[in-house]
Amino acid sequence: MTSFPKTHYLAVGLICVFSGSLGLSDLDAATAPPEIASNIVELALPPDSAAASVREVSEMDIESLEAPETPTIRHKVRSGETLSSVFEQYGFSSNVLYQIVNSGQEGRELRSIRPGKVLSFDTDEDGTLRTFTYNLSPLEALEFRRSDSGFTSELTKRDPEVDTVFRNGRIDQSLFLSAQRSGLTDALIMQLAQIFQWDIDFALDIRRGDEFSVVLEELYLDGKFIGHGDILAAEFVNQGETFRAVRFEDADGGAGYYTPDGKSLRKAFLRAPLEFSRISSNFDPRRIHPLFRRAMPHRGIDYAAPTGTPVRASGSGRVSTASKTAANGNYIVLQHGAEYQTKYLHLTRFAKGVRNGTRVRQGDIIGYVGATGWATAPHLHYEFLHNGVHQNPRTVKLPNDAPIDRAQLAAFKANAGPLLLQLDAYRQGPAVASSR
């Protein structure tokens, strides 16, 4: 059987289009010799320019038909899989994997792949791997492309579309339940609590009727929602007192939350060293001890929490004591400069690396809740001392971090003004508003 090049098939198609005006049947056109078919096409087209145009389109179509499609394999990493096992599953050699892993910093990051991430393999028709992609997130990917010397690598990033939305709620049972009903994820609830953690003890201070409002970012990629960005502004009304925060990124790229007049919300100490626990015993100089049934001053606060709950350093400082006694059980004392000291008692164990002389930063995990020493149940006993005198951790006035630098105050106010206006405007309008 005679085979014809693709141009002949295209000519036949064009002949069929114009054969009606020339009085030719489809059979006549299809069986006409190539040179006659060419003349038929030219006669059927009115001006020369139109004929040239059709020929250009036809050549372009032929090129697109001849361009081979590149097969793509997408694989979602399962628990227990390694990169080596995935490459072997799809028939890619260990030598190819070696070249990719040793292609640079990006390659070294492949030595620990995580379940749930998506791997993409783009190959030639003969199965040769041309591009391998490790998708870190919808916005970031590690991409490895074949070159003459092996593989080149780069971190690729996409910019999402950003919408600004408003969420608010009133607490009737718990912060988590109320915030979830308002559309906040668990991660956003924790971020909200962390913004105000220096002023509000979320284990003890939250009351029914408290309110919260946030202006935050929603991220979209190709029109699809992919997650939340930053909380840009927030307000928390706690027991009738209003706290407001605005996010600001300084000239050095550092970001933080500040009051409307530019004071840092961050303070030298956290109000509580545990997240979302409960108070089992308050600061009380005349407390009756539950074990000895006599008046023994309680110079701190007891936070009831399950064994193993992480305990954070309430302020940056140095571990002056990490030891154990019959009364305190496992305990840690932190020294914060010359004036302040904090104590953490009844720990089940210390965090890795915590020992006498260790330096810690505010928020670092230093130990875990237990019931060692004179403890009737798992809890953390926490003490706060100023110049050697015990203070009530709930009510003591905490020193602030540095405010906005004077040179950047104008930029801060220009950024904060519209966000605070949005908070006010949204609260007076619908419960949910968007810039879309």
mmCIF file with all atom_site columns, N, CA and C in Angstrom, residues 299-349:
data_model
loop_
_atom_site.group_PDB
_atom_site.id
_atom_site.type_symbol
_atom_site.label_atom_id
_atom_site.label_alt_id
_atom_site.label_comp_id
_atom_site.label_asym_id
_atom_site.label_entity_id
_atom_site.label_seq_id
_atom_site.pdbx_PDB_ins_code
_atom_site.Cartn_x
_atom_site.Cartn_y
_atom_site.Cartn_z
_atom_site.occupancy
_atom_site.B_iso_or_equiv
_atom_site.pdbx_formal_charge
_atom_site.auth_seq_id
_atom_site.auth_comp_id
_atom_site.auth_asym_id
_atom_site.auth_atom_id
_atom_site.pdbx_PDB_model_num
ATOM 1   N N  . ARG A 1 299 ? 3.212  30.852 95.975 1.00 0.00 ? 299 ARG A N  1
ATOM 2   C CA . ARG A 1 299 ? 3.846  32.021 95.351 1.00 0.00 ? 299 ARG A CA 1
ATOM 3   C C  . ARG A 1 299 ? 3.914  31.913 93.824 1.00 0.00 ? 299 ARG A C  1
ATOM 4   N N  . GLY A 1 300 ? 3.043  31.118 93.276 1.00 0.00 ? 300 GLY A N  1
ATOM 5   C CA . GLY A 1 300 ? 3.007  31.003 91.817 1.00 0.00 ? 300 GLY A CA 1
ATOM 6   C C  . GLY A 1 300 ? 1.626  30.608 91.357 1.00 0.00 ? 300 GLY A C  1
ATOM 7   N N  . ILE A 1 301 ? 1.552  30.104 90.121 1.00 0.00 ? 301 ILE A N  1
ATOM 8   C CA . ILE A 1 301 ? 0.294  29.636 89.546 1.00 0.00 ? 301 ILE A CA 1
ATOM 9   C C  . ILE A 1 301 ? 0.483  28.200 89.084 1.00 0.00 ? 301 ILE A C  1
ATOM 10  N N  . ASP A 1 302 ? -0.525 27.356 89.363 1.00 0.00 ? 302 ASP A N  1
ATOM 11  C CA . ASP A 1 302 ? -0.496 25.974 88.900 1.00 0.00 ? 302 ASP A CA 1
ATOM 12  C C  . ASP A 1 302 ? -1.361 25.855 87.643 1.00 0.00 ? 302 ASP A C  1
ATOM 13  N N  . TYR A 1 303 ? -0.748 25.368 86.574 1.00 0.00 ? 303 TYR A N  1
ATOM 14  C CA . TYR A 1 303 ? -1.454 25.131 85.324 1.00 0.00 ? 303 TYR A CA 1
ATOM 15  C C  . TYR A 1 303 ? -1.677 23.632 85.163 1.00 0.00 ? 303 TYR A C  1
ATOM 16  N N  . ALA A 1 304 ? -2.922 23.184 85.280 1.00 0.00 ? 304 ALA A N  1
ATOM 17  C CA . ALA A 1 304 ? -3.245 21.770 85.083 1.00 0.00 ? 304 ALA A CA 1
ATOM 18  C C  . ALA A 1 304 ? -3.195 21.451 83.593 1.00 0.00 ? 304 ALA A C  1
ATOM 19  N N  . ALA A 1 305 ? -2.485 20.389 83.259 1.00 0.00 ? 305 ALA A N  1
ATOM 20  C CA . ALA A 1 305 ? -2.335 19.983 81.858 1.00 0.00 ? 305 ALA A CA 1
ATOM 21  C C  . ALA A 1 305 ? -1.891 18.524 81.827 1.00 0.00 ? 305 ALA A C  1
ATOM 22  N N  . PRO A 1 306 ? -2.149 17.824 80.718 1.00 0.00 ? 306 PRO A N  1
ATOM 23  C CA . PRO A 1 306 ? -1.738 16.422 80.623 1.00 0.00 ? 306 PRO A CA 1
ATOM 24  C C  . PRO A 1 306 ? -0.231 16.255 80.696 1.00 0.00 ? 306 PRO A C  1
ATOM 25  N N  . THR A 1 307 ? 0.219  15.140 81.234 1.00 0.00 ? 307 THR A N  1
ATOM 26  C CA . THR A 1 307 ? 1.644  14.827 81.272 1.00 0.00 ? 307 THR A CA 1
ATOM 27  C C  . THR A 1 307 ? 2.219  14.878 79.859 1.00 0.00 ? 307 THR A C  1
ATOM 28  N N  . GLY A 1 308 ? 3.355  15.545 79.740 1.00 0.00 ? 308 GLY A N  1
ATOM 29  C CA . GLY A 1 308 ? 4.006  15.666 78.434 1.00 0.00 ? 308 GLY A CA 1
ATOM 30  C C  . GLY A 1 308 ? 3.694  16.940 77.691 1.00 0.00 ? 308 GLY A C  1
ATOM 31  N N  . THR A 1 309 ? 2.764  17.763 78.213 1.00 0.00 ? 309 THR A N  1
ATOM 32  C CA . THR A 1 309 ? 2.467  19.046 77.565 1.00 0.00 ? 309 THR A CA 1
ATOM 33  C C  . THR A 1 309 ? 3.721  19.922 77.552 1.00 0.00 ? 309 THR A C  1
ATOM 34  N N  . PRO A 1 310 ? 4.112  20.498 76.401 1.00 0.00 ? 310 PRO A N  1
ATOM 35  C CA . PRO A 1 310 ? 5.325  21.317 76.351 1.00 0.00 ? 310 PRO A CA 1
ATOM 36  C C  . PRO A 1 310 ? 5.220  22.574 77.219 1.00 0.00 ? 310 PRO A C  1
ATOM 37  N N  . VAL A 1 311 ? 6.315  22.892 77.883 1.00 0.00 ? 311 VAL A N  1
ATOM 38  C CA . VAL A 1 311 ? 6.434  24.099 78.709 1.00 0.00 ? 311 VAL A CA 1
ATOM 39  C C  . VAL A 1 311 ? 7.418  25.033 78.020 1.00 0.00 ? 311 VAL A C  1
ATOM 40  N N  . ARG A 1 312 ? 7.023  26.287 77.809 1.00 0.00 ? 312 ARG A N  1
ATOM 41  C CA . ARG A 1 312 ? 7.853  27.251 77.097 1.00 0.00 ? 312 ARG A CA 1
ATOM 42  C C  . ARG A 1 312 ? 8.525  28.231 78.060 1.00 0.00 ? 312 ARG A C  1
ATOM 43  N N  . ALA A 1 313 ? 9.707  28.677 77.678 1.00 0.00 ? 313 ALA A N  1
ATOM 44  C CA . ALA A 1 313 ? 10.359 29.742 78.437 1.00 0.00 ? 313 ALA A CA 1
ATOM 45  C C  . ALA A 1 313 ? 9.537  31.011 78.261 1.00 0.00 ? 313 ALA A C  1
ATOM 46  N N  . SER A 1 314 ? 9.113  31.624 79.361 1.00 0.00 ? 314 SER A N  1
ATOM 47  C CA . SER A 1 314 ? 8.284  32.828 79.242 1.00 0.00 ? 314 SER A CA 1
ATOM 48  C C  . SER A 1 314 ? 9.093  34.034 78.805 1.00 0.00 ? 314 SER A C  1
ATOM 49  N N  . GLY A 1 315 ? 10.416 33.968 78.943 1.00 0.00 ? 315 GLY A N  1
ATOM 50  C CA . GLY A 1 315 ? 11.275 35.056 78.495 1.00 0.00 ? 315 GLY A CA 1
ATOM 51  C C  . GLY A 1 315 ? 12.655 34.526 78.131 1.00 0.00 ? 315 GLY A C  1
ATOM 52  N N  . SER A 1 316 ? 13.396 35.305 77.368 1.00 0.00 ? 316 SER A N  1
ATOM 53  C CA . SER A 1 316 ? 14.758 34.912 77.007 1.00 0.00 ? 316 SER A CA 1
ATOM 54  C C  . SER A 1 316 ? 15.666 35.041 78.221 1.00 0.00 ? 316 SER A C  1
ATOM 55  N N  . GLY A 1 317 ? 16.605 34.128 78.350 1.00 0.00 ? 317 GLY A N  1
ATOM 56  C CA . GLY A 1 317 ? 17.517 34.186 79.486 1.00 0.00 ? 317 GLY A CA 1
ATOM 57  C C  . GLY A 1 317 ? 18.447 32.994 79.526 1.00 0.00 ? 317 GLY A C  1
ATOM 58  N N  . ARG A 1 318 ? 18.949 32.691 80.734 1.00 0.00 ? 318 ARG A N  1
ATOM 59  C CA . ARG A 1 318 ? 19.913 31.613 80.932 1.00 0.00 ? 318 ARG A CA 1
ATOM 60  C C  . ARG A 1 318 ? 19.393 30.660 81.997 1.00 0.00 ? 318 ARG A C  1
ATOM 61  N N  . VAL A 1 319 ? 19.613 29.349 81.786 1.00 0.00 ? 319 VAL A N  1
ATOM 62  C CA . VAL A 1 319 ? 19.218 28.355 82.771 1.00 0.00 ? 319 VAL A CA 1
ATOM 63  C C  . VAL A 1 319 ? 20.195 28.415 83.938 1.00 0.00 ? 319 VAL A C  1
ATOM 64  N N  . SER A 1 320 ? 19.718 28.921 85.075 1.00 0.00 ? 320 SER A N  1
ATOM 65  C CA . SER A 1 320 ? 20.599 28.965 86.249 1.00 0.00 ? 320 SER A CA 1
ATOM 66  C C  . SER A 1 320 ? 20.539 27.659 87.027 1.00 0.00 ? 320 SER A C  1
ATOM 67  N N  . THR A 1 321 ? 19.397 26.951 86.943 1.00 0.00 ? 321 THR A N  1
ATOM 68  C CA . THR A 1 321 ? 19.251 25.654 87.616 1.00 0.00 ? 321 THR A CA 1
ATOM 69  C C  . THR A 1 321 ? 18.353 24.741 86.798 1.00 0.00 ? 321 THR A C  1
ATOM 70  N N  . ALA A 1 322 ? 18.819 23.520 86.581 1.00 0.00 ? 322 ALA A N  1
ATOM 71  C CA . ALA A 1 322 ? 17.999 22.453 86.016 1.00 0.00 ? 322 ALA A CA 1
ATOM 72  C C  . ALA A 1 322 ? 18.320 21.233 86.858 1.00 0.00 ? 322 ALA A C  1
ATOM 73  N N  . SER A 1 323 ? 17.446 20.939 87.828 1.00 0.00 ? 323 SER A N  1
ATOM 74  C CA . SER A 1 323 ? 17.787 19.938 88.832 1.00 0.00 ? 323 SER A CA 1
ATOM 75  C C  . SER A 1 323 ? 16.529 19.219 89.324 1.00 0.00 ? 323 SER A C  1
ATOM 76  N N  . LYS A 1 324 ? 16.660 18.499 90.465 1.00 0.00 ? 324 LYS A N  1
ATOM 77  C CA . LYS A 1 324 ? 15.540 17.759 91.036 1.00 0.00 ? 324 LYS A CA 1
ATOM 78  C C  . LYS A 1 324 ? 15.652 17.761 92.551 1.00 0.00 ? 324 LYS A C  1
ATOM 79  N N  . THR A 1 325 ? 14.530 18.020 93.229 1.00 0.00 ? 325 THR A N  1
ATOM 80  C CA . THR A 1 325 ? 14.464 17.923 94.687 1.00 0.00 ? 325 THR A CA 1
ATOM 81  C C  . THR A 1 325 ? 13.193 17.151 95.048 1.00 0.00 ? 325 THR A C  1
ATOM 82  N N  . ALA A 1 326 ? 13.109 16.749 96.313 1.00 0.00 ? 326 ALA A N  1
ATOM 83  C CA . ALA A 1 326 ? 11.934 15.990 96.759 1.00 0.00 ? 326 ALA A CA 1
ATOM 84  C C  . ALA A 1 326 ? 10.663 16.811 96.628 1.00 0.00 ? 326 ALA A C  1
ATOM 85  N N  . ALA A 1 327 ? 10.727 18.114 96.937 1.00 0.00 ? 327 ALA A N  1
ATOM 86  C CA . ALA A 1 327 ? 9.535  18.963 96.898 1.00 0.00 ? 327 ALA A CA 1
ATOM 87  C C  . ALA A 1 327 ? 9.206  19.418 95.479 1.00 0.00 ? 327 ALA A C  1
ATOM 88  N N  . ASN A 1 328 ? 10.213 19.889 94.739 1.00 0.00 ? 328 ASN A N  1
ATOM 89  C CA . ASN A 1 328 ? 9.982  20.486 93.417 1.00 0.00 ? 328 ASN A CA 1
ATOM 90  C C  . ASN A 1 328 ? 9.902  19.462 92.296 1.00 0.00 ? 328 ASN A C  1
ATOM 91  N N  . GLY A 1 329 ? 10.389 18.264 92.527 1.00 0.00 ? 329 GLY A N  1
ATOM 92  C CA . GLY A 1 329 ? 10.525 17.311 91.436 1.00 0.00 ? 329 GLY A CA 1
ATOM 93  C C  . GLY A 1 329 ? 11.553 17.837 90.447 1.00 0.00 ? 329 GLY A C  1
ATOM 94  N N  . ASN A 1 330 ? 11.387 17.549 89.174 1.00 0.00 ? 330 ASN A N  1
ATOM 95  C CA . ASN A 1 330 ? 12.259 18.131 88.148 1.00 0.00 ? 330 ASN A CA 1
ATOM 96  C C  . ASN A 1 330 ? 11.868 19.588 87.964 1.00 0.00 ? 330 ASN A C  1
ATOM 97  N N  . TYR A 1 331 ? 12.818 20.495 88.118 1.00 0.00 ? 331 TYR A N  1
ATOM 98  C CA . TYR A 1 331 ? 12.480 21.915 88.020 1.00 0.00 ? 331 TYR A CA 1
ATOM 99  C C  . TYR A 1 331 ? 13.589 22.692 87.327 1.00 0.00 ? 331 TYR A C  1
ATOM 100 N N  . ILE A 1 332 ? 13.184 23.853 86.777 1.00 0.00 ? 332 ILE A N  1
ATOM 101 C CA . ILE A 1 332 ? 14.111 24.735 86.058 1.00 0.00 ? 332 ILE A CA 1
ATOM 102 C C  . ILE A 1 332 ? 13.937 26.149 86.583 1.00 0.00 ? 332 ILE A C  1
ATOM 103 N N  . VAL A 1 333 ? 15.051 26.848 86.752 1.00 0.00 ? 333 VAL A N  1
ATOM 104 C CA . VAL A 1 333 ? 15.038 28.265 87.093 1.00 0.00 ? 333 VAL A CA 1
ATOM 105 C C  . VAL A 1 333 ? 15.748 29.020 85.971 1.00 0.00 ? 333 VAL A C  1
ATOM 106 N N  . LEU A 1 334 ? 15.075 30.021 85.411 1.00 0.00 ? 334 LEU A N  1
ATOM 107 C CA . LEU A 1 334 ? 15.665 30.864 84.368 1.00 0.00 ? 334 LEU A CA 1
ATOM 108 C C  . LEU A 1 334 ? 15.978 32.239 84.936 1.00 0.00 ? 334 LEU A C  1
ATOM 109 N N  . GLN A 1 335 ? 17.157 32.751 84.609 1.00 0.00 ? 335 GLN A N  1
ATOM 110 C CA . GLN A 1 335 ? 17.560 34.098 84.999 1.00 0.00 ? 335 GLN A CA 1
ATOM 111 C C  . GLN A 1 335 ? 17.460 35.005 83.787 1.00 0.00 ? 335 GLN A C  1
ATOM 112 N N  . HIS A 1 336 ? 16.700 36.098 83.909 1.00 0.00 ? 336 HIS A N  1
ATOM 113 C CA . HIS A 1 336 ? 16.481 37.029 82.795 1.00 0.00 ? 336 HIS A CA 1
ATOM 114 C C  . HIS A 1 336 ? 17.133 38.363 83.158 1.00 0.00 ? 336 HIS A C  1
ATOM 115 N N  . GLY A 1 337 ? 18.392 38.530 82.800 1.00 0.00 ? 337 GLY A N  1
ATOM 116 C CA . GLY A 1 337 ? 19.108 39.740 83.180 1.00 0.00 ? 337 GLY A CA 1
ATOM 117 C C  . GLY A 1 337 ? 19.311 39.775 84.686 1.00 0.00 ? 337 GLY A C  1
ATOM 118 N N  . ALA A 1 338 ? 19.442 40.977 85.222 1.00 0.00 ? 338 ALA A N  1
ATOM 119 C CA . ALA A 1 338 ? 19.712 41.113 86.655 1.00 0.00 ? 338 ALA A CA 1
ATOM 120 C C  . ALA A 1 338 ? 18.439 41.173 87.489 1.00 0.00 ? 338 ALA A C  1
ATOM 121 N N  . GLU A 1 339 ? 17.309 41.565 86.893 1.00 0.00 ? 339 GLU A N  1
ATOM 122 C CA . GLU A 1 339 ? 16.121 41.853 87.691 1.00 0.00 ? 339 GLU A CA 1
ATOM 123 C C  . GLU A 1 339 ? 15.101 40.718 87.774 1.00 0.00 ? 339 GLU A C  1
ATOM 124 N N  . TYR A 1 340 ? 15.002 39.871 86.732 1.00 0.00 ? 340 TYR A N  1
ATOM 125 C CA . TYR A 1 340 ? 13.879 38.943 86.660 1.00 0.00 ? 340 TYR A CA 1
ATOM 126 C C  . TYR A 1 340 ? 14.325 37.477 86.719 1.00 0.00 ? 340 TYR A C  1
ATOM 127 N N  . GLN A 1 341 ? 13.436 36.667 87.285 1.00 0.00 ? 341 GLN A N  1
ATOM 128 C CA . GLN A 1 341 ? 13.687 35.231 87.395 1.00 0.00 ? 341 GLN A CA 1
ATOM 129 C C  . GLN A 1 341 ? 12.342 34.497 87.269 1.00 0.00 ? 341 GLN A C  1
ATOM 130 N N  . THR A 1 342 ? 12.336 33.359 86.565 1.00 0.00 ? 342 THR A N  1
ATOM 131 C CA . THR A 1 342 ? 11.124 32.529 86.473 1.00 0.00 ? 342 THR A CA 1
ATOM 132 C C  . THR A 1 342 ? 11.469 31.100 86.855 1.00 0.00 ? 342 THR A C  1
ATOM 133 N N  . LYS A 1 343 ? 10.466 30.385 87.442 1.00 0.00 ? 343 LYS A N  1
ATOM 134 C CA . LYS A 1 343 ? 10.682 29.009 87.893 1.00 0.00 ? 343 LYS A CA 1
ATOM 135 C C  . LYS A 1 343 ? 9.584  28.101 87.343 1.00 0.00 ? 343 LYS A C  1
ATOM 136 N N  . TYR A 1 344 ? 9.963  26.857 87.028 1.00 0.00 ? 344 TYR A N  1
ATOM 137 C CA . TYR A 1 344 ? 9.074  25.879 86.415 1.00 0.00 ? 344 TYR A CA 1
ATOM 138 C C  . TYR A 1 344 ? 9.254  24.551 87.154 1.00 0.00 ? 344 TYR A C  1
ATOM 139 N N  . LEU A 1 345 ? 8.210  24.103 87.909 1.00 0.00 ? 345 LEU A N  1
ATOM 140 C CA . LEU A 1 345 ? 8.337  22.957 88.809 1.00 0.00 ? 345 LEU A CA 1
ATOM 141 C C  . LEU A 1 345 ? 7.475  21.769 88.377 1.00 0.00 ? 345 LEU A C  1
ATOM 142 N N  . HIS A 1 346 ? 7.842  20.582 88.880 1.00 0.00 ? 346 HIS A N  1
ATOM 143 C CA . HIS A 1 346 ? 7.101  19.320 88.722 1.00 0.00 ? 346 HIS A CA 1
ATOM 144 C C  . HIS A 1 346 ? 7.142  18.769 87.296 1.00 0.00 ? 346 HIS A C  1
ATOM 145 N N  . LEU A 1 347 ? 8.192  19.065 86.561 1.00 0.00 ? 347 LEU A N  1
ATOM 146 C CA . LEU A 1 347 ? 8.293  18.604 85.175 1.00 0.00 ? 347 LEU A CA 1
ATOM 147 C C  . LEU A 1 347 ? 8.517  17.092 85.118 1.00 0.00 ? 347 LEU A C  1
ATOM 148 N N  . THR A 1 348 ? 7.946  16.464 84.108 1.00 0.00 ? 348 THR A N  1
ATOM 149 C CA . THR A 1 348 ? 8.226  15.039 83.929 1.00 0.00 ? 348 THR A CA 1
ATOM 150 C C  . THR A 1 348 ? 9.638  14.826 83.392 1.00 0.00 ? 348 THR A C  1
ATOM 151 N N  . ARG A 1 349 ? 10.116 15.792 82.583 1.00 0.00 ? 349 ARG A N  1
ATOM 152 C CA . ARG A 1 349 ? 11.493 15.741 82.088 1.00 0.00 ? 349 ARG A CA 1
ATOM 153 C C  . ARG A 1 349 ? 11.861 17.097 81.494 1.00 0.00 ? 349 ARG A C  1
#
